[in-house]
Short mmCIF file of C-alpha atoms in Angstrom, two decimals:
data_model
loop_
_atom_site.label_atom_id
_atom_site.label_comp_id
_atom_site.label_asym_id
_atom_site.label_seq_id
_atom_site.Cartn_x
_atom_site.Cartn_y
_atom_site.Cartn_z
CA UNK X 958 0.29 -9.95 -26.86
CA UNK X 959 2.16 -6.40 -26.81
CA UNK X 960 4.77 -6.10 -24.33
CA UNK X 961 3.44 -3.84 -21.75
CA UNK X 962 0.60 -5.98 -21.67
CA UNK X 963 3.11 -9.60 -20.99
CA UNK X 964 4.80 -7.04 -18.38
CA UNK X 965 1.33 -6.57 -16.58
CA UNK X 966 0.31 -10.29 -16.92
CA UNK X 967 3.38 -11.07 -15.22
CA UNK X 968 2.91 -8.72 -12.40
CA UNK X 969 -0.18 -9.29 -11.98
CA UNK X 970 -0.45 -11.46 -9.23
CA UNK X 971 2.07 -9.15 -7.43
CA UNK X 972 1.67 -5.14 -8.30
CA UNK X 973 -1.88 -3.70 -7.46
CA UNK X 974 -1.56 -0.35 -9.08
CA UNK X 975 1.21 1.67 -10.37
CA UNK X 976 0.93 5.52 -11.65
CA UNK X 977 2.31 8.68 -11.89
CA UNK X 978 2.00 11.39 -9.18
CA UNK X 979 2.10 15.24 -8.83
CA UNK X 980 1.66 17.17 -6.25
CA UNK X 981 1.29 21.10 -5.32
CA UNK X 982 4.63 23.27 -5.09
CA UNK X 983 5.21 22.54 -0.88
CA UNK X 984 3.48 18.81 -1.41
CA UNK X 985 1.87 16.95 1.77
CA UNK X 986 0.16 14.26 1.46
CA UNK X 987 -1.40 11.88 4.06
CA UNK X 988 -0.44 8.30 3.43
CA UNK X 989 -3.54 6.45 4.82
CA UNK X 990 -3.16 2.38 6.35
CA UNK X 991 -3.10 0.00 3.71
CA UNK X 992 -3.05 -3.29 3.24
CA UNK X 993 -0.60 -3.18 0.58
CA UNK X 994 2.89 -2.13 0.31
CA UNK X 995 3.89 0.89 -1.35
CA UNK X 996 7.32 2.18 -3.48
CA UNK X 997 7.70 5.69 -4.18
CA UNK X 998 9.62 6.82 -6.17
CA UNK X 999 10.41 10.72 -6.97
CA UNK X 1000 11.51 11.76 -10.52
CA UNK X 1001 13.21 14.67 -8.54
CA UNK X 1002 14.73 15.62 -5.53
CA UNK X 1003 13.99 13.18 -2.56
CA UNK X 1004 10.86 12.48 -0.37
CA UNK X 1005 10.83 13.01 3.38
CA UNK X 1006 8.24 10.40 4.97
CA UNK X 1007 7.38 10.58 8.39
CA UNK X 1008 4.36 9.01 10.97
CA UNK X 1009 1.99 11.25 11.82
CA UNK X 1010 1.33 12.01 15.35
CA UNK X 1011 5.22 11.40 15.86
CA UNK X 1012 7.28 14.33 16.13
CA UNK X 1013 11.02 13.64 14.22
CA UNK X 1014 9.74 10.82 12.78
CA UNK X 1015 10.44 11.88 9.17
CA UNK X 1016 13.34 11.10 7.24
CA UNK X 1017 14.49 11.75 3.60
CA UNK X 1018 14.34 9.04 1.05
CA UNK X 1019 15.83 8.73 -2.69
CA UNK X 1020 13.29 6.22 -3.11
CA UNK X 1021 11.03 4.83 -0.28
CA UNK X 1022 9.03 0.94 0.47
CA UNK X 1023 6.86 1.28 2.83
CA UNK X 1024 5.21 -1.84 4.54
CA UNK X 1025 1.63 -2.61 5.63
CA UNK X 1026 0.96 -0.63 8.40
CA UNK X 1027 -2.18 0.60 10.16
CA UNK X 1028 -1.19 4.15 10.72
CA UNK X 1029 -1.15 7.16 8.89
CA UNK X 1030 1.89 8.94 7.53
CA UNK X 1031 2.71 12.15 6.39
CA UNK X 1032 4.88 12.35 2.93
CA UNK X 1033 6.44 15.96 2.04
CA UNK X 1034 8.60 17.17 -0.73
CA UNK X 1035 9.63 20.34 -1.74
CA UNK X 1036 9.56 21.72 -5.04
CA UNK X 1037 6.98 19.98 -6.46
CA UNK X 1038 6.57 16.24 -6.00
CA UNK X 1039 6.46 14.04 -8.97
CA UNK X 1040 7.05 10.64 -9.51
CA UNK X 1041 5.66 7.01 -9.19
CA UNK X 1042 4.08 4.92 -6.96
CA UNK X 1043 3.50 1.55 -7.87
CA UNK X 1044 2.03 -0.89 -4.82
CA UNK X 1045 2.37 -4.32 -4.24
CA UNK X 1046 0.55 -7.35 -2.62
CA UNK X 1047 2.17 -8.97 0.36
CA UNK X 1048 2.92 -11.66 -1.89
CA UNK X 1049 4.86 -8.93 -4.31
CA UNK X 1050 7.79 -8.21 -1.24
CA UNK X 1051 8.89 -11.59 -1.45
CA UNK X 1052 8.98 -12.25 -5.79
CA UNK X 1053 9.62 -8.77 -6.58
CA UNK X 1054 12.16 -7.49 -3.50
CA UNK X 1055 13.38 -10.26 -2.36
CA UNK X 1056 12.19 -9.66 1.32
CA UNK X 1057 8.91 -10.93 3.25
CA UNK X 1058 5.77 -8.22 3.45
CA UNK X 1059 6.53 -8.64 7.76
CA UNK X 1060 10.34 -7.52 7.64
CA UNK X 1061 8.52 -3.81 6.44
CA UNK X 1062 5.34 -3.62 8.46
CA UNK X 1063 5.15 -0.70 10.14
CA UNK X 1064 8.07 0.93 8.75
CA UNK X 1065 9.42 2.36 5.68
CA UNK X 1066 12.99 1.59 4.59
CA UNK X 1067 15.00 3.32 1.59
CA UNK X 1068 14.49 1.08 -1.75
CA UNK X 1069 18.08 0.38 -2.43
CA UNK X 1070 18.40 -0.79 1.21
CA UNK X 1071 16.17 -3.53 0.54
CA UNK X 1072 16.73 -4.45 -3.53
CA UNK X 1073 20.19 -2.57 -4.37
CA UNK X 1074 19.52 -3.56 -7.79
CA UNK X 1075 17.17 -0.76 -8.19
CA UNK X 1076 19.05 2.09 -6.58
CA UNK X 1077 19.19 3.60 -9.70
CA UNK X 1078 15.07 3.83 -10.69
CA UNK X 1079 14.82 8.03 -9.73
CA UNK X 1080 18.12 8.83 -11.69
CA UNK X 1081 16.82 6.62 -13.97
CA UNK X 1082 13.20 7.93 -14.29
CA UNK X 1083 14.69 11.45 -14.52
CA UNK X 1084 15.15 10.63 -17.69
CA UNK X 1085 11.76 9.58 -19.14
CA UNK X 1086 9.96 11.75 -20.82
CA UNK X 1087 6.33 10.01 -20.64
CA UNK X 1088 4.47 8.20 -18.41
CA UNK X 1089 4.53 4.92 -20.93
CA UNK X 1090 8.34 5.45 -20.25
CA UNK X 1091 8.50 5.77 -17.01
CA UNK X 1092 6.25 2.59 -16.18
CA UNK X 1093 7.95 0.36 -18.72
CA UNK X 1094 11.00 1.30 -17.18
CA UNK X 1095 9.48 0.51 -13.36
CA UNK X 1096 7.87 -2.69 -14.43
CA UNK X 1097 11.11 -3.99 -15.96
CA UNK X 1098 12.90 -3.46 -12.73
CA UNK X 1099 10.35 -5.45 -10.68
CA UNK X 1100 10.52 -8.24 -13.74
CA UNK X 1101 14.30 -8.52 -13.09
CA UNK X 1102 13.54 -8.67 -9.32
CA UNK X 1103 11.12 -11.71 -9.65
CA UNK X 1104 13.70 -13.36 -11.98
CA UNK X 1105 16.22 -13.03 -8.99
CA UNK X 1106 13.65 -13.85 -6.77
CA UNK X 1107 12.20 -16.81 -8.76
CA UNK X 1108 13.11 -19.58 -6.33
CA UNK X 1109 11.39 -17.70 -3.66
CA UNK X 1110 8.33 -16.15 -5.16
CA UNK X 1111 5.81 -19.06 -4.71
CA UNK X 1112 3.10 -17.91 -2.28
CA UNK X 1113 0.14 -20.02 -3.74
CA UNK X 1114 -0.73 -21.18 -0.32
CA UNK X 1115 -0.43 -16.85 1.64
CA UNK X 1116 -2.39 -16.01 -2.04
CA UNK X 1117 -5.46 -18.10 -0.70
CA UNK X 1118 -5.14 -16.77 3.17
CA UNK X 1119 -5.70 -13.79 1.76
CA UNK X 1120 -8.48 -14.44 -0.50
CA UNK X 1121 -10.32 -15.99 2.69
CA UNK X 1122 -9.95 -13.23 4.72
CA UNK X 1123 -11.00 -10.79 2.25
CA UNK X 1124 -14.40 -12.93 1.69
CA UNK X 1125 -15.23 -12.91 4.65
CA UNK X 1126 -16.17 -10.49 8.15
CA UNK X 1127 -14.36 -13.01 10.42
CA UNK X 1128 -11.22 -14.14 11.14
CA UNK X 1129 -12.82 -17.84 12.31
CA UNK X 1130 -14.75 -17.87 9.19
CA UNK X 1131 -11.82 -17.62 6.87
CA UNK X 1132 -10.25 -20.65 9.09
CA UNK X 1133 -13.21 -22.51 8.57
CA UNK X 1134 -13.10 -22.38 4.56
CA UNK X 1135 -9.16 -23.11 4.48
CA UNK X 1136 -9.97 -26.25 7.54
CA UNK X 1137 -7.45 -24.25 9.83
CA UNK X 1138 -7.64 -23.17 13.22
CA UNK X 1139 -8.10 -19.58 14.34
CA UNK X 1140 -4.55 -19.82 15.54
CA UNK X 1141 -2.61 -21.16 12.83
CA UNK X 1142 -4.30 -19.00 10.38
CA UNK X 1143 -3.44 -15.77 12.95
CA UNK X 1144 0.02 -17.24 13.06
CA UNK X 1145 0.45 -17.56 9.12
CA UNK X 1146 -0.95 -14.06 8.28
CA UNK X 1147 1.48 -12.20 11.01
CA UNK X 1148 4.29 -14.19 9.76
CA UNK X 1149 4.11 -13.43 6.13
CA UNK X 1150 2.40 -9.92 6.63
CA UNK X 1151 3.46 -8.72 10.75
CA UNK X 1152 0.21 -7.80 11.14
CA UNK X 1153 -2.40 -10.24 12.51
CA UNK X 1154 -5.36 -11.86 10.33
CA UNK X 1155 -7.59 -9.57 12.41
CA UNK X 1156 -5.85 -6.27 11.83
CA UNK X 1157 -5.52 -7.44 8.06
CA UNK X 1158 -9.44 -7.64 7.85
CA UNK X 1159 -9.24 -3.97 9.48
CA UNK X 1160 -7.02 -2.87 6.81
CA UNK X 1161 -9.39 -4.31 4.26
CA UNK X 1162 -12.21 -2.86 5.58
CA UNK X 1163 -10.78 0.56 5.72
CA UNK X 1164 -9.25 0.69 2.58
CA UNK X 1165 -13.66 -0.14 0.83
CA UNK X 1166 -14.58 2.89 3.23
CA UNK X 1167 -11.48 5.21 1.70
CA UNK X 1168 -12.93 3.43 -2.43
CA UNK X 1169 -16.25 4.15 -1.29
CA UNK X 1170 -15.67 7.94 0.06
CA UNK X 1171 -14.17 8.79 -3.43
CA UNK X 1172 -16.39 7.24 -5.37
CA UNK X 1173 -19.41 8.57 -3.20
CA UNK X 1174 -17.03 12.03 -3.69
CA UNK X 1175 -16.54 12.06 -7.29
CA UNK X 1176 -20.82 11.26 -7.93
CA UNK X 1177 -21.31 14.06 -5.72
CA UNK X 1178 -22.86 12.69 -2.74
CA UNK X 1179 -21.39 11.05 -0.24
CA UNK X 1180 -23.51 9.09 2.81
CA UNK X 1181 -20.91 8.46 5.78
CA UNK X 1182 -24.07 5.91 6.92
CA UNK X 1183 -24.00 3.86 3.81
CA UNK X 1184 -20.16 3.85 3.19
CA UNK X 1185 -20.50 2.33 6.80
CA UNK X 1186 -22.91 0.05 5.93
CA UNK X 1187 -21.08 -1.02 2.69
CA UNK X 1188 -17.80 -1.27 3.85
CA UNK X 1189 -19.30 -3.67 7.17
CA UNK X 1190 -18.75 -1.26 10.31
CA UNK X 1191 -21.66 -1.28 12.85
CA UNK X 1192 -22.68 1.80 11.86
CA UNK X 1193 -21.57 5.57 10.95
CA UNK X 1194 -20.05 6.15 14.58
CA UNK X 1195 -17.72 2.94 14.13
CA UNK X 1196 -16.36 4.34 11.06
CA UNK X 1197 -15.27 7.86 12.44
CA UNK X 1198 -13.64 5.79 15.29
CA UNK X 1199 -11.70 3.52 12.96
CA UNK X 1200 -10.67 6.99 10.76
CA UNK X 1201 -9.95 8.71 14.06
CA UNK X 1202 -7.67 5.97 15.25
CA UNK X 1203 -6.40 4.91 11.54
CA UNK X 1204 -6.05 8.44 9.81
CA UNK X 1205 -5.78 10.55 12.93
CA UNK X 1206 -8.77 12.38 11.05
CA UNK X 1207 -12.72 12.00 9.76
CA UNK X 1208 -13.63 10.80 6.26
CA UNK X 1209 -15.29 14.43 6.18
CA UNK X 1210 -12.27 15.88 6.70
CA UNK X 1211 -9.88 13.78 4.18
CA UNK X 1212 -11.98 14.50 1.93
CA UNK X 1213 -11.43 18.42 2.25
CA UNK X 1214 -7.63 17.89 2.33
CA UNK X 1215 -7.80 15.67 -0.90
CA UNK X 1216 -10.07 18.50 -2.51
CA UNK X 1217 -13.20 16.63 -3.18
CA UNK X 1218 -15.57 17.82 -0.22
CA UNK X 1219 -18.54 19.58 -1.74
#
């Protein structure tokens, strides 16, 4: 096996995507609830990240991890913004940063704050000339993170909560197939996460609308009624609500401000 692909296979089970981005001259971009946590990392410069709908809430980051949360943010930086963004599982804060996923819900914290071993990455990625560099170089920082974390890194038994609860519609159906109560399951997910097993279904839900807007996007036709359907809100109304109240806009317009509204 090459050794990018024993780097992925160890990551795997913590690091959901990681890829270059680049953004327009005066970048803004609208960073949408997840159920993930995200590290960004700019190749130049530093990236302001604020919550939107909150006045002064922005502040500048060298590098920025940003928990699960189920509000929209606004990310700016000037001069172009390029650089990576790599996201991670709940089960990736503990084995790869050394903290739990619910120490950065809702919030977003500078990088070397929380591993100080990687307070170099954006000098460091500076330097890279290619993306192959620039992720070999990322995914060998988060390898020597889960060696320092090894002792902690488990999570076999927060890998299946999650796996229930993204199976299913309900919150007391994913107790039922793990034989826990509706409680202790609640009480599990906020611990490890800090958001509750229901608002971690909501996440999940809104993040198949968001793949099934760009997908609908990129074929050319997009139904708000079946990406409703698909994604398991009551209908097309429900889904504006949750957009409204999630990405203080409407999946119509997101779509125009990502560019891919007919």
């Amino acid at each position: 096996m090459a050794e990018g692909q024993q780097r992925a296979a160890a990551l795997a089970p913590f690091v959901v995507r990681s890829s270059d981005y680049e953004l327009g001259p005066v970048a803004v971009h609208r960073g949408l609830p997840s159920s993930t946590l995200s590290i960004t990392i700019p190749r130049s410069g530093a990236v302001e990240i604020g919550w939107l709908g909150r006045p002064g809430s922005g502040r500048r980051f060298q590098a920025a991890v940003a928990g699960l949360h189920l509000g929209a943010a606004e990310l700016r930086q000037r001069g172009g913004a390029r650089g990576v963004w790599v996201t991670l599982s709940p089960l990736g804060a503990v084995a790869l940063l050394g903290v739990p996923a619910s120490e950065l819900a809702g919030d977003v914290v500078e990088l070397a704050d929380v591993a100080p071993a990687m307070a170099e990455l954006p000098e460091r990625l500076a330097g890279c000339g290619s993306w192959p560099q620039r992720r070999a170089l990322v995914e060998n920082a988060l390898l020597a993170g889960l060696v320092r974390n090894e002792e902690r890194a488990g999570g076999p038994a927060l890998g299946a909560v999650l796996a229930a609860l993204s199976a299913t519609a309900r919150v007391e159906e994913a107790a039922r197939a793990l034989g826990w109560s509706r409680r202790y399951l609640s009480r599990t997910v906020r611990a490890a996460c800090g958001v509750t097993a229901k608002e971690y279904q909501r996440l999940l839900r809104f993040e198949a609308a968001r793949g099934d807007l760009v997908a609908g996007a990129r074929a050319g036709a997009v139904s708000l009624a079946a990406v409703a359907a698909g994604a398991g809100f009551a209908d097309q109304a429900h889904l504006t609500r949750e957009w409204r109240a999630m990405a203080g806009c409407t999946p119509a317009a997101w779509l125009r401000a990502e560019g891919m509204a007919g």
